[in-house]
Coordinates of C-alpha atoms and ligand atoms in Angstrom, one line a residue:
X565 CA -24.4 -0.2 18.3
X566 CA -22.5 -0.6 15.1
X567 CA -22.4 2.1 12.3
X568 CA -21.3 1.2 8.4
X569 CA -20.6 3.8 6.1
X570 CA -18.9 3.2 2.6
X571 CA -17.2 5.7 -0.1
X572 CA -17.2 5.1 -3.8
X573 CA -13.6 5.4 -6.0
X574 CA -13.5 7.8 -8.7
X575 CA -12.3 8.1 -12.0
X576 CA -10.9 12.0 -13.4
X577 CA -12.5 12.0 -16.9
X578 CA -10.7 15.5 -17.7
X579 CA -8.4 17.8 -15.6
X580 CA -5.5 15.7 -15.1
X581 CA -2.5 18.3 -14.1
X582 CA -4.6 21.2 -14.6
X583 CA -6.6 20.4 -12.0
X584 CA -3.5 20.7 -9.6
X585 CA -4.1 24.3 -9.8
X586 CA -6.7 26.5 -9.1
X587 CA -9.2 28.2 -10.6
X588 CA -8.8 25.3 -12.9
X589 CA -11.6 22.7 -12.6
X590 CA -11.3 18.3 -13.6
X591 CA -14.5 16.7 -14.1
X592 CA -14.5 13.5 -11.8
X593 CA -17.1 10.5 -11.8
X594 CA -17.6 8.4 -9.0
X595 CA -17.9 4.6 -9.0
X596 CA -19.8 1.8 -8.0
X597 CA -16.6 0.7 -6.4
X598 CA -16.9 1.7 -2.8
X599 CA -14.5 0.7 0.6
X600 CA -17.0 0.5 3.8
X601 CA -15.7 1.0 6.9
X602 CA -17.9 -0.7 10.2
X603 CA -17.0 0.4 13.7
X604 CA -18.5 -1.1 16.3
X605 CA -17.3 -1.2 20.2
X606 CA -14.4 -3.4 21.4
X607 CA -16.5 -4.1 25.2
X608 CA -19.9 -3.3 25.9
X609 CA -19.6 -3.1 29.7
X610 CA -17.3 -0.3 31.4
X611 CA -15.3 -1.0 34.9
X612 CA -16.5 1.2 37.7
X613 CA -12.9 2.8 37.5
X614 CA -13.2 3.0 33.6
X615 CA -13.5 7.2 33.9
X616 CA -9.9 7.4 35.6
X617 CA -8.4 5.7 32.1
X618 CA -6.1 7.8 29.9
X619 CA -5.6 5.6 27.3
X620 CA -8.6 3.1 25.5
X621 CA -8.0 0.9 22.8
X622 CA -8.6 0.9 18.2
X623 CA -8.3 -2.7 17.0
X624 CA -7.9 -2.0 13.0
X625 CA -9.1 -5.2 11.1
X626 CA -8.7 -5.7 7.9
X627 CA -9.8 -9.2 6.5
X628 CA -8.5 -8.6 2.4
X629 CA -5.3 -8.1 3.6
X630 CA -5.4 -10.6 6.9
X631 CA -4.3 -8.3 9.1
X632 CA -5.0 -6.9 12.5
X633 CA -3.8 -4.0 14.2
X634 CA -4.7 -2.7 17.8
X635 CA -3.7 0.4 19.1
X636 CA -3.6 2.3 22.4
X637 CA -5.6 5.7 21.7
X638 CA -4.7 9.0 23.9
X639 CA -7.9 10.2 25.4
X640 CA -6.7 13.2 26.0
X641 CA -4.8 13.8 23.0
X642 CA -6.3 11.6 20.6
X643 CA -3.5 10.3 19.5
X644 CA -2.6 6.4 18.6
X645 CA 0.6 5.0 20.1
X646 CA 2.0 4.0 17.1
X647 CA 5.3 1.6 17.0
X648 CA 5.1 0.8 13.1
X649 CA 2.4 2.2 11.0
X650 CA 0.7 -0.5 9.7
X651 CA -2.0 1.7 7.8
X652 CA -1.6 5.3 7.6
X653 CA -4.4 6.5 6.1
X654 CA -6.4 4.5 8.8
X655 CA -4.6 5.4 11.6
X656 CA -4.9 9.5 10.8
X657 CA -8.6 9.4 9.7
X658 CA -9.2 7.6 13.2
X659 CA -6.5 10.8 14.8
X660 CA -8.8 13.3 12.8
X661 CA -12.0 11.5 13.5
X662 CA -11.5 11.7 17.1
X663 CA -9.8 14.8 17.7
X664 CA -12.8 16.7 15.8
X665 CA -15.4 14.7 17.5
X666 CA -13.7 16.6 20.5
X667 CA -14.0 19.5 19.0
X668 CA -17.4 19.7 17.4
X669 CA -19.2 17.6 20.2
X670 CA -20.2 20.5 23.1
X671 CA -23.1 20.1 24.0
X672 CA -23.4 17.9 28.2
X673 CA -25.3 15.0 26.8
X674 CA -23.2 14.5 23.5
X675 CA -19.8 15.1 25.8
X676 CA -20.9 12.2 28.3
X677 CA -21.6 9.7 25.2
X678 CA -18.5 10.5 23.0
X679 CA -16.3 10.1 26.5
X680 CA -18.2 6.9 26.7
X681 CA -17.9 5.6 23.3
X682 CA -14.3 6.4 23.1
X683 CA -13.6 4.3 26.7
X684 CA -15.3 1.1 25.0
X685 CA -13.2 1.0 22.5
X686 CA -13.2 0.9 18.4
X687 CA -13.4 -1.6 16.6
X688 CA -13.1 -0.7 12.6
X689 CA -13.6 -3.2 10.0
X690 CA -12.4 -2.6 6.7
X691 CA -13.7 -3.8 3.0
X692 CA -13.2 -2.1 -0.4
X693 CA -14.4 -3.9 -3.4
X694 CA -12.9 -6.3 -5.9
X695 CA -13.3 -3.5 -8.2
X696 CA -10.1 -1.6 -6.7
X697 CA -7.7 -4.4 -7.1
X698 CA -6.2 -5.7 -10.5
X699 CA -6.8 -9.4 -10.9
X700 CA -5.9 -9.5 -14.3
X701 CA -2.2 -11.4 -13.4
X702 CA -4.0 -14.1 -11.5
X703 CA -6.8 -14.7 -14.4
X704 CA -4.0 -14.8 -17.4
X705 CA -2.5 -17.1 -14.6
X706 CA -5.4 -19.8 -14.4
X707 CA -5.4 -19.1 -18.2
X708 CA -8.9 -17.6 -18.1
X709 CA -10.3 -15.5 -20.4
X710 CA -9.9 -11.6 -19.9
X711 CA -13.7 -11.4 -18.9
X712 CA -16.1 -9.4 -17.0
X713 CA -18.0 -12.6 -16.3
X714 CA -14.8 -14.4 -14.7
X715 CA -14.4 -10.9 -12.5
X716 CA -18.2 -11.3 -11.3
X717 CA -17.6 -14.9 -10.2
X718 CA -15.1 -13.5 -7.8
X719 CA -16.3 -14.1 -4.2
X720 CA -16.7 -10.4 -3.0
X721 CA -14.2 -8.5 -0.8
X722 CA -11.7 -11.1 -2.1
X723 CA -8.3 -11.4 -0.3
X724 CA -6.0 -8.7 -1.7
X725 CA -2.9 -10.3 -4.1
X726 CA 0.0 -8.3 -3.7
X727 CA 2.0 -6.8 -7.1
X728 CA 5.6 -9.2 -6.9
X729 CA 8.5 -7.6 -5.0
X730 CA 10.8 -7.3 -8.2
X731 CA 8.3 -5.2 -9.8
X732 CA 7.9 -3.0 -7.1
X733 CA 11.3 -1.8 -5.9
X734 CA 13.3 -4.5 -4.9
X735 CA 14.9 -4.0 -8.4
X736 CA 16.5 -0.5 -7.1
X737 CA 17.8 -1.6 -3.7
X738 CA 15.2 -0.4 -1.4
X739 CA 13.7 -2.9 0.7
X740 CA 9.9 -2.2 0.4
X741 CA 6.9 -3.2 1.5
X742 CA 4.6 -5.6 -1.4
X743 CA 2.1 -2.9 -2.8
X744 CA -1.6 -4.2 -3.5
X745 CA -2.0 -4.3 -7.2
X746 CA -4.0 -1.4 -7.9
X747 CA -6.8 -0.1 -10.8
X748 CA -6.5 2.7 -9.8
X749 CA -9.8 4.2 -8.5
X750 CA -8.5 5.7 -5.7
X751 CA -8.7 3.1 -3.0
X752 CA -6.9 5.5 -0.2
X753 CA -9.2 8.4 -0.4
X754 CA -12.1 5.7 -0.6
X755 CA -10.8 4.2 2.3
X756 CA -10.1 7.2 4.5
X757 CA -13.4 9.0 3.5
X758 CA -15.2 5.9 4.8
X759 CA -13.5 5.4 8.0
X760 CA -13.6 8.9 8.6
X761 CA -17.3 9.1 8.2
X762 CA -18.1 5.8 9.8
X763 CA -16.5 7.3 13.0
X764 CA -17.9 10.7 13.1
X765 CA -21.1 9.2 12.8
X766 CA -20.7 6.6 15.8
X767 CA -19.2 9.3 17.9
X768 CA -21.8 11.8 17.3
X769 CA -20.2 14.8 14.9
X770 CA -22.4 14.2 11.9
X771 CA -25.4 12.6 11.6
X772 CA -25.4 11.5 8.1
X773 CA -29.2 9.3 8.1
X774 CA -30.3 12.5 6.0
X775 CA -27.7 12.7 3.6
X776 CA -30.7 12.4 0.7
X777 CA -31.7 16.4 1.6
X778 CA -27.9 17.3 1.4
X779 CA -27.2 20.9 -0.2
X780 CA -25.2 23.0 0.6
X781 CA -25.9 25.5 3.6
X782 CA -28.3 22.9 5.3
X783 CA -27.9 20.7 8.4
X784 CA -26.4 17.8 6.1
X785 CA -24.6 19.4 4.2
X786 CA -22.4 21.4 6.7
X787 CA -22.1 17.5 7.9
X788 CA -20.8 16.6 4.4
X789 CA -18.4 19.4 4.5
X790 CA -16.7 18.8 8.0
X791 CA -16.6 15.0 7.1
X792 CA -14.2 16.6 4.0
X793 CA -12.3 18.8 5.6
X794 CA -11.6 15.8 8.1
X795 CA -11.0 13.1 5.2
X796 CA -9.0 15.6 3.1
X797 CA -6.8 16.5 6.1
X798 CA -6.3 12.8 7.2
X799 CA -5.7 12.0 3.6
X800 CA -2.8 14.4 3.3
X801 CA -1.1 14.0 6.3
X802 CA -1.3 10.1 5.6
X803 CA 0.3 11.0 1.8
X804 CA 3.0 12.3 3.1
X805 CA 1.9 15.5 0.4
X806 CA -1.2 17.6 -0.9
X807 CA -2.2 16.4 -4.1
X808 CA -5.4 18.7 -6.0
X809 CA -7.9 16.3 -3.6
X810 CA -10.6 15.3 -6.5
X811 CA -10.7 11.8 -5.3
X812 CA -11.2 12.7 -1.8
X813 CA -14.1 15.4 -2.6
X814 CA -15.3 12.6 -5.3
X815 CA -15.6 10.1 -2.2
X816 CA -17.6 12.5 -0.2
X817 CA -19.9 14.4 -2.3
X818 CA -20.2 11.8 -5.5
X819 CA -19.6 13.1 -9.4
X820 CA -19.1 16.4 -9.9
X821 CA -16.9 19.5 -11.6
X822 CA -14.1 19.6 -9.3
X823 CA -11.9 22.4 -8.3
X824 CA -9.0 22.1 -5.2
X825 CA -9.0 23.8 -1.9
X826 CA -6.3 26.6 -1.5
X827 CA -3.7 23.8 0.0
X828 CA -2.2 27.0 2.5
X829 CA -5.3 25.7 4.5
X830 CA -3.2 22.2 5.4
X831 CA -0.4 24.1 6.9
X832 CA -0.8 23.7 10.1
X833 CA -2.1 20.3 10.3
X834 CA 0.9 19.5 8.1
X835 CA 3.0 21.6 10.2
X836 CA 2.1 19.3 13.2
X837 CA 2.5 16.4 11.6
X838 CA -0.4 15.5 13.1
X839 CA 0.8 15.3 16.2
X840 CA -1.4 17.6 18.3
X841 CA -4.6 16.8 17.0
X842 CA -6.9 19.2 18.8
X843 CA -4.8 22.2 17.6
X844 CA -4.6 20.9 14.7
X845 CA -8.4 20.1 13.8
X846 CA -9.6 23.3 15.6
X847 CA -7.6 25.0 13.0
X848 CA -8.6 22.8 10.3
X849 CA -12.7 23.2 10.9
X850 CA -12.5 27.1 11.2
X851 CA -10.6 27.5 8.0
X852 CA -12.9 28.6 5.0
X853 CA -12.4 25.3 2.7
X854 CA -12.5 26.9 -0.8
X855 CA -12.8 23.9 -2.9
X856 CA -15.6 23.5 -5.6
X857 CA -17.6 20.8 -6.3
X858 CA -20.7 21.7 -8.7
X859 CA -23.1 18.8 -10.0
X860 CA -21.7 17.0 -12.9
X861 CA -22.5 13.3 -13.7
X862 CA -22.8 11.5 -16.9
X863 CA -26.2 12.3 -19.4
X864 CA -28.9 10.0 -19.4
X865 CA -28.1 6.6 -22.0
X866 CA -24.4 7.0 -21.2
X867 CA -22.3 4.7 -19.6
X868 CA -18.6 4.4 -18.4
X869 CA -16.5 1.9 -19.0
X870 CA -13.0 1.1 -17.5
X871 CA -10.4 -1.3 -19.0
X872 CA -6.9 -3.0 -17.6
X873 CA -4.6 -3.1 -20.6
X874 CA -2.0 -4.8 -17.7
X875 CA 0.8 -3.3 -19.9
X876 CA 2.0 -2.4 -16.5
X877 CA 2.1 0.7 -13.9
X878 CA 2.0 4.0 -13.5
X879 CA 3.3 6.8 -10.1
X880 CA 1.3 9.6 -9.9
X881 CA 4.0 11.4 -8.1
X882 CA 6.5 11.2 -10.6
X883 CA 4.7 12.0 -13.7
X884 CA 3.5 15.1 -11.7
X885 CA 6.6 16.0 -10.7
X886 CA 7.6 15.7 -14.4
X887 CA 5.1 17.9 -15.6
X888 CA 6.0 20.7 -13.4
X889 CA 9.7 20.5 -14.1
X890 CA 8.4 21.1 -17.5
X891 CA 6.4 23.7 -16.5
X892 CA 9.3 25.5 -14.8
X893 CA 12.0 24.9 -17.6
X894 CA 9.7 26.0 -20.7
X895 CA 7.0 28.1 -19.2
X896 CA 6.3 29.4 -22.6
X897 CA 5.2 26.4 -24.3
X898 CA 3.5 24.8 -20.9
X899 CA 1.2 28.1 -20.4
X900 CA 0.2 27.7 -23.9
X901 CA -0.3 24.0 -24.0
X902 CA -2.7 24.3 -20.8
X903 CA -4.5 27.1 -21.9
X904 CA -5.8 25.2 -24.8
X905 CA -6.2 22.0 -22.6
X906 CA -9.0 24.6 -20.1
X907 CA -10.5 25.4 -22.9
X908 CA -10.9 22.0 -24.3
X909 CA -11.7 20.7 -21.3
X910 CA -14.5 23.1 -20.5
X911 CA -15.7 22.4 -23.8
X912 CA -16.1 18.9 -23.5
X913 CA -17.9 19.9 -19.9
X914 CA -20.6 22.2 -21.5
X915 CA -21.4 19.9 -24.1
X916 CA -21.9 17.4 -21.4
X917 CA -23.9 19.8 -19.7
X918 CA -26.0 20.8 -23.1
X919 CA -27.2 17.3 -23.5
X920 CA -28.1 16.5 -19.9
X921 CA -30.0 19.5 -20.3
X922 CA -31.6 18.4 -23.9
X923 CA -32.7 14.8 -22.7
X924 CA -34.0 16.6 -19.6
X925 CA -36.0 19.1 -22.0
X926 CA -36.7 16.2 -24.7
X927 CA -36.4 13.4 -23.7
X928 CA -38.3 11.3 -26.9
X929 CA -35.8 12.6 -29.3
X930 CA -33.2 12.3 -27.3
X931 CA -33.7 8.6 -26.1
X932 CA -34.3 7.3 -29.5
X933 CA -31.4 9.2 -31.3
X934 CA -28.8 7.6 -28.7
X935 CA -30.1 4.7 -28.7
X936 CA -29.5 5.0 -32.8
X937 CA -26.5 6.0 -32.6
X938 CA -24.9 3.4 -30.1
X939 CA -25.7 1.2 -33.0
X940 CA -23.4 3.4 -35.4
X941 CA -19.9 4.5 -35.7
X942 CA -19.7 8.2 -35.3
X943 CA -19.6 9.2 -38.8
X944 CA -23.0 8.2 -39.5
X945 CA -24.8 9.9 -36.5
X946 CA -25.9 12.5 -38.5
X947 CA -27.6 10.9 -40.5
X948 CA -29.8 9.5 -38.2
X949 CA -31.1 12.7 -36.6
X950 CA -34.4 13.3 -38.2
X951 CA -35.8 16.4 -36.0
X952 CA -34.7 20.1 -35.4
X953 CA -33.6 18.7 -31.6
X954 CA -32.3 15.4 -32.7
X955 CA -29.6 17.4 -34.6
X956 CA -28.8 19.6 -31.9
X957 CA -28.5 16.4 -29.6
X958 CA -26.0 14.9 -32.5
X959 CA -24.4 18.0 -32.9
X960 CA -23.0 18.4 -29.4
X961 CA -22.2 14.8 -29.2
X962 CA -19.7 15.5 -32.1
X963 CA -18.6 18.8 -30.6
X964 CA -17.7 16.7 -27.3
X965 CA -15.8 13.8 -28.9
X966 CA -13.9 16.5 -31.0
X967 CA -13.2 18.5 -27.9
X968 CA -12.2 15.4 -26.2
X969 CA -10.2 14.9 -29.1
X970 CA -8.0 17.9 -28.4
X971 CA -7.6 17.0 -24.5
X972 CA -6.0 13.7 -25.5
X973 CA -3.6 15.7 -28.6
X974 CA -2.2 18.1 -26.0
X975 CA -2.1 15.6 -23.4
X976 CA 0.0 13.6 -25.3
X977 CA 2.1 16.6 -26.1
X978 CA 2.4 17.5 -22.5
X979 CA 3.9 13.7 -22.0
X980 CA 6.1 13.8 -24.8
X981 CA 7.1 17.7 -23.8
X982 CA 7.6 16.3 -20.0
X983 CA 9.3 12.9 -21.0
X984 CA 6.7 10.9 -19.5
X985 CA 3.9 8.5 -20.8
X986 CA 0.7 10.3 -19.9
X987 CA -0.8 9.4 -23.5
X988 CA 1.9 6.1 -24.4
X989 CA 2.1 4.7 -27.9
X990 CA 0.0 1.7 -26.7
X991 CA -2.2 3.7 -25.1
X992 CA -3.1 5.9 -28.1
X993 CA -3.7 2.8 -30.1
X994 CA -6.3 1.2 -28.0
X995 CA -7.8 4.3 -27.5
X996 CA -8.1 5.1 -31.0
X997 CA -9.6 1.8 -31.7
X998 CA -11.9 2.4 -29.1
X999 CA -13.2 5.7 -30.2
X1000 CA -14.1 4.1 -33.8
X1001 CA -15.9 1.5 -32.6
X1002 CA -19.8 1.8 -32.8
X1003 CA -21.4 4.0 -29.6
X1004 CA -18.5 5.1 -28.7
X1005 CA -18.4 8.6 -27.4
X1006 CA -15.0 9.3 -25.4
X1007 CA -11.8 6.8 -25.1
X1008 CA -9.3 8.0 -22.7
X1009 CA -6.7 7.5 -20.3
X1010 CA -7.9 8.6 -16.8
X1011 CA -6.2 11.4 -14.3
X1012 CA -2.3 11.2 -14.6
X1013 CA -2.6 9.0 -17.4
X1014 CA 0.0 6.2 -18.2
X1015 CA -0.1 2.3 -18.6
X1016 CA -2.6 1.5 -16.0
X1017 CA -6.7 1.6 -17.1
X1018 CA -8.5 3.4 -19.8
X1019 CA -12.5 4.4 -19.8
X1020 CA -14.6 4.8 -22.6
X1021 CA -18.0 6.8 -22.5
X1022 CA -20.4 4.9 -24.1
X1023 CA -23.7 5.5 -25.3
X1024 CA -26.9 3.1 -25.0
X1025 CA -26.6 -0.5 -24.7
X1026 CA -22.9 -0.2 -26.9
X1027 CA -20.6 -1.1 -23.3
X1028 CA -21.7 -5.2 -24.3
X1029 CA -19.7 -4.9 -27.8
X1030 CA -17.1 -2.6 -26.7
X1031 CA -16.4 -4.9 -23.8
X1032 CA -16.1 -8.0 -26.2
X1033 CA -13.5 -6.1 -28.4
X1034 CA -11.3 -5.3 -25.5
X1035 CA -11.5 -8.9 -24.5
X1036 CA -10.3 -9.8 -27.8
X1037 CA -7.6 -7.6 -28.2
X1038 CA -5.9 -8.3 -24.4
X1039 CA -8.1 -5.5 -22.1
X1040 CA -9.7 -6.5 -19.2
X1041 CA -13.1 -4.8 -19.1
X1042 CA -13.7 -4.5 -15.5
X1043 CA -17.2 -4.4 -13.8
X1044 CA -16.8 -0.7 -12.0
X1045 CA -19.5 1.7 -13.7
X1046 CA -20.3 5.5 -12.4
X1047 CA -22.5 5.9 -9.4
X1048 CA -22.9 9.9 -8.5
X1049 CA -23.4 9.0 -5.1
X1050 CA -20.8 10.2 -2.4
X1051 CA -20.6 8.6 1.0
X1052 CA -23.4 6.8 2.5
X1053 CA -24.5 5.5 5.8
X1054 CA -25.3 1.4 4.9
X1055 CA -28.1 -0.5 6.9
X1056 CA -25.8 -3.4 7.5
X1057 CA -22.1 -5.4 7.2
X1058 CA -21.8 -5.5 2.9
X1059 CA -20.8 -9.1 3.7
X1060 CA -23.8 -10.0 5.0
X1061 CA -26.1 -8.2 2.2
X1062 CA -24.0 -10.2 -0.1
X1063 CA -24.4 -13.7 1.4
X1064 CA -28.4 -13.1 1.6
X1065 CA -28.4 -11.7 -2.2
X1066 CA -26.7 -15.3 -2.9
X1067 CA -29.2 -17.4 -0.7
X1068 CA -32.0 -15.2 -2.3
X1069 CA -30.7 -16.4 -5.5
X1070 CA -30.6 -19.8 -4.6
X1071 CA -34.0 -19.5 -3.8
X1072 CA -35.2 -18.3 -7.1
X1073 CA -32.8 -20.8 -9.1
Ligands
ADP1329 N1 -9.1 -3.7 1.7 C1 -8.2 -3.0 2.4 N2 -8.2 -3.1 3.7 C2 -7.3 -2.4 4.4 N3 -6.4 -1.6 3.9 C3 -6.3 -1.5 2.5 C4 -7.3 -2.2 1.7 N4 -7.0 -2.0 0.5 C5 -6.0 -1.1 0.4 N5 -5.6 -0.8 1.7 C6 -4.5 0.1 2.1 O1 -4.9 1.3 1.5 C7 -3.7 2.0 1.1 C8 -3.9 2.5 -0.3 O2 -2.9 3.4 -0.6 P1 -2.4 3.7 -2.0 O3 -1.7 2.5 -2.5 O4 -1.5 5.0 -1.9 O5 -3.7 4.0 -2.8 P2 -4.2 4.8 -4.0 O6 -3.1 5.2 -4.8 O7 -5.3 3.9 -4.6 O8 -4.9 6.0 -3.4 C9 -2.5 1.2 1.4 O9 -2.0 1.6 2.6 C10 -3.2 -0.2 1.5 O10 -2.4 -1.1 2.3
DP6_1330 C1 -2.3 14.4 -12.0 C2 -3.5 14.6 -11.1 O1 -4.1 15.9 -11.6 C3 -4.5 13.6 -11.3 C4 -4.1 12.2 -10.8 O2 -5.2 11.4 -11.0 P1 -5.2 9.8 -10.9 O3 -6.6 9.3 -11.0 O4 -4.2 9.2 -11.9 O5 -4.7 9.7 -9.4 P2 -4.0 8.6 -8.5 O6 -5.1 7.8 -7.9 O7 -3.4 9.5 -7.4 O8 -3.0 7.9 -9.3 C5 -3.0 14.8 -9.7 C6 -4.0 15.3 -8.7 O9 -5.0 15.9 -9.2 O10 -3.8 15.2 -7.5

């Protein structure tokens, strides 16, 4: 038996920092970038003396990165015998996966497979798409052009290229480990949340083949929610800290309004270390998980697009920590900036919201006012709108660029106030640019912010042109666009889809 399961990345549209705390909410898309995770047993015969064992065996492979790790796994503590970590996130999701398997599994026949599953052995295979990693220095390299076409003529699940030691810390001393050039989608929570999922489904915790009549309260989605609680844990533990967890709820449930989990609920795993696991997840499963995740995604005739000005990187960490130093030092100023970034933010979501609901309602006007639109720069949508609703459709597309607007002004303050680049000079350019070009809804940096990527929200067939601009002035326009889906259990190896899409195009050429 062999289970794949895959995760999409995300990108945070609005809610960076604020989001950190609750009742505050960040509106996060996922992405046709996804990491699949295939587990598979290491031997399919058992010894007769195979039910005396106390340990059984995780062989980790990981073909971007050429790499292979095998582990010995405590069956009684679920544990992995680690000597040096060679992927943390990987090695806690399998902890988690297999301690709550434990846990959840009571029933006689399930017990008897799961103790029989886990004594053949695990194999996990993992893939994440080209879409997470930058190849921008390699295609300036072969002096290519900055093209969405050379990214698609990539081979898929490409070997990984890793960022060059100077830039990454040899600089300051440290001896550290290369880091994998990033764009920053969120390939750790991807990663985890697939792995995780993979293995509760091959050891019988979840059964996620009916993940289509998912809501919450019903069979599926109870599934959906332990496999979060599971990813979200593993996820933290592995981080070393407890961040606000959008781009592990984006990885599970898909696109949606996002707000975090009390983090008190991760004290005890995080207490533990994640040492013992069955204390640990026993705790974790019975906690009530108070995070949010309502149904957001993009309106009909809109598209995201993400750019790689490769003006250089961005940490998270350190622009957080930033921010709340600010916070502490002039809470005055801070409470007032982020007051009027939740307003702006929610204001941007409802207009969202509004014209979901409006091409849902009317769909004729709406479709043929985009699409007019996507032709225009913004100061002549309104005089395109030649109906009652077509003005009310143009209206609260102008209500959510301005409120958008706003986000990125006290963004930038909140850099500038915090002395860090959440909204750089360079950043404010491009993005500026972008927001005057024609169809253009929303330019913006995504989540912390910083050097790293940009999106755009783009309306009707527009993402073509804007894409060619970018290329012209030095932005990589990369090939990631928003999927709402969350996890997913796949039919077959992605690597083997691929090479039959490819012979299927042979075929037709
Ligand atoms: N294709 C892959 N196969 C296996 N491990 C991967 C792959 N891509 C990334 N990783 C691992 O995933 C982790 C990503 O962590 P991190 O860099 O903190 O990600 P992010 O900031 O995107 O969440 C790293 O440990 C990296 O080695
Ligand atoms: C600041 C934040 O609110 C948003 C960060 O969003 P990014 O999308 O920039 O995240 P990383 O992938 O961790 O770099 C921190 C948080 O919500 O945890």
């Amino acid at each position: 038996m062999e289970v794949v399961a895959s995760a999409p990345g995300k990108v945070l549209v609005a809610g960076g920092y604020l989001v950190l705390e609750r009742p505050n909410a960040g509106l996060v898309l996922s992405t046709s970038a996804r990491f699949y995770a295939i587990v598979r047993p290491l031997r399919d015969e058992l010894s007769h003396d195979s039910w005396a064992w106390a340990w059984s065996d995780v062989k980790v492979t990981s073909p971007q990165l050429s790499r292979e790790a095998t582990y010995k796994l405590s069956l009684k503590k679920s544990t992995l015998q680690l000597t040096e970590s060679a992927n943390p996130f990987v090695e806690q999701a399998v902890q988690f996966s297999v301690a709550a398997a434990k846990v959840t599994v009571t029933d006689k026949e399930g017990k008897e497979a799961l103790d029989k599953l886990l004594l053949q052995g695990l194999h996990i295979t993992i893939l994440g798409c080209n879409d997470f990693y930058s190849y921008r220095n390699q295609i300036e390299a072969r002096g290519l052009p900055l093209t969405p076409e050379v990214l698609l003529s990539l081979p898929p699940f490409c070997s990984i290229t890793f960022n060059s030691e100077v830039a990454n810390g040899t600089m300051t001393g440290e001896k550290c480990k290369p880091e994998v050039a990033k764009t920053g989608l969120g390939s750790s929570a991807a990663m985890t949340t697939s792995v995780v999922a993979a293995l509760l489904h091959y050891l019988g915790a979840v059964n996620l083949s009916c993940l289509g009549q998912s809501s919450s309260g019903s069979a599926a989605g109870r599934d959906l929610d332990l496999l979060h609680a599971i990813a979200q844990s593993a996820h933290c533990i592995a981080q070393g800290k407890i961040g606000s967890g959008f781009d592990v709820s984006a990885a599970v449930y898909g696109s949606q309004r996002y707000t975090r989990f009390s983090p008190e609920i991760l004290s005890s795993a995080q207490v533990t270390g994640g040492h013992c696991m069955s204390d640990a997840v026993a705790d974790i499963v019975t906690r009530s998980w108070d995070h949010e995740k309502d149904k957001f995604s993009l309106p009909p005739l809109m598209s995201l697009l993400l750019g790689e000005p490769g003006t250089g990187g961005s940490s998270t960490p350190s622009m957080v920590g930033s921010v709340k130093q600010w916070q502490k030092s002039d809470p005055q100023k801070s409470k007032d900036t982020w007051t009027k970034l939740g307003i702006a933010n929610s204001m941007l979501e409802n207009q969202l919201r509004n014209l979901s609901k409006l091409a849902e309602d009317h769909w004729e006007p709406y479709e043929s006012v985009l699409r007019s639109c996507s032709r225009l720069m913004c100061s002549k949508w309104t005089e395109v709108a030649t109906s009652q609703h077509q003005e009310l459709i143009v209206r609260s597309l102008l209500v959510a660029r301005d409120a958008f607007l706003e986000i990125r002004l006290h963004m930038r303050e909140m850099g500038i106030a915090a002395g860090v680049p959440i909204e750089p000079e360079s950043q404010t350019q491009l993005l500026d640019a972008t927001m005057n070009m024609e169809g253009v809804l929303l330019a913006g940096v995504p989540g912390a912010g910083g050097f790293d990527a940009v999106f755009s929200v783009i309306l009707g067939d527009a993402s073509d042109a804007v894409a060619k601009a970018w290329t012209s002035s030095g932005v990589l326009p990369l090939l990631v666009r928003e999927d709402p889906h969350g996890v997913s259990l796949e039919a077959c190896d992605p690597r083997t889809r691929e090479v039959s899409a490819a012979v299927s195009s042979i075929q037709i050429n």
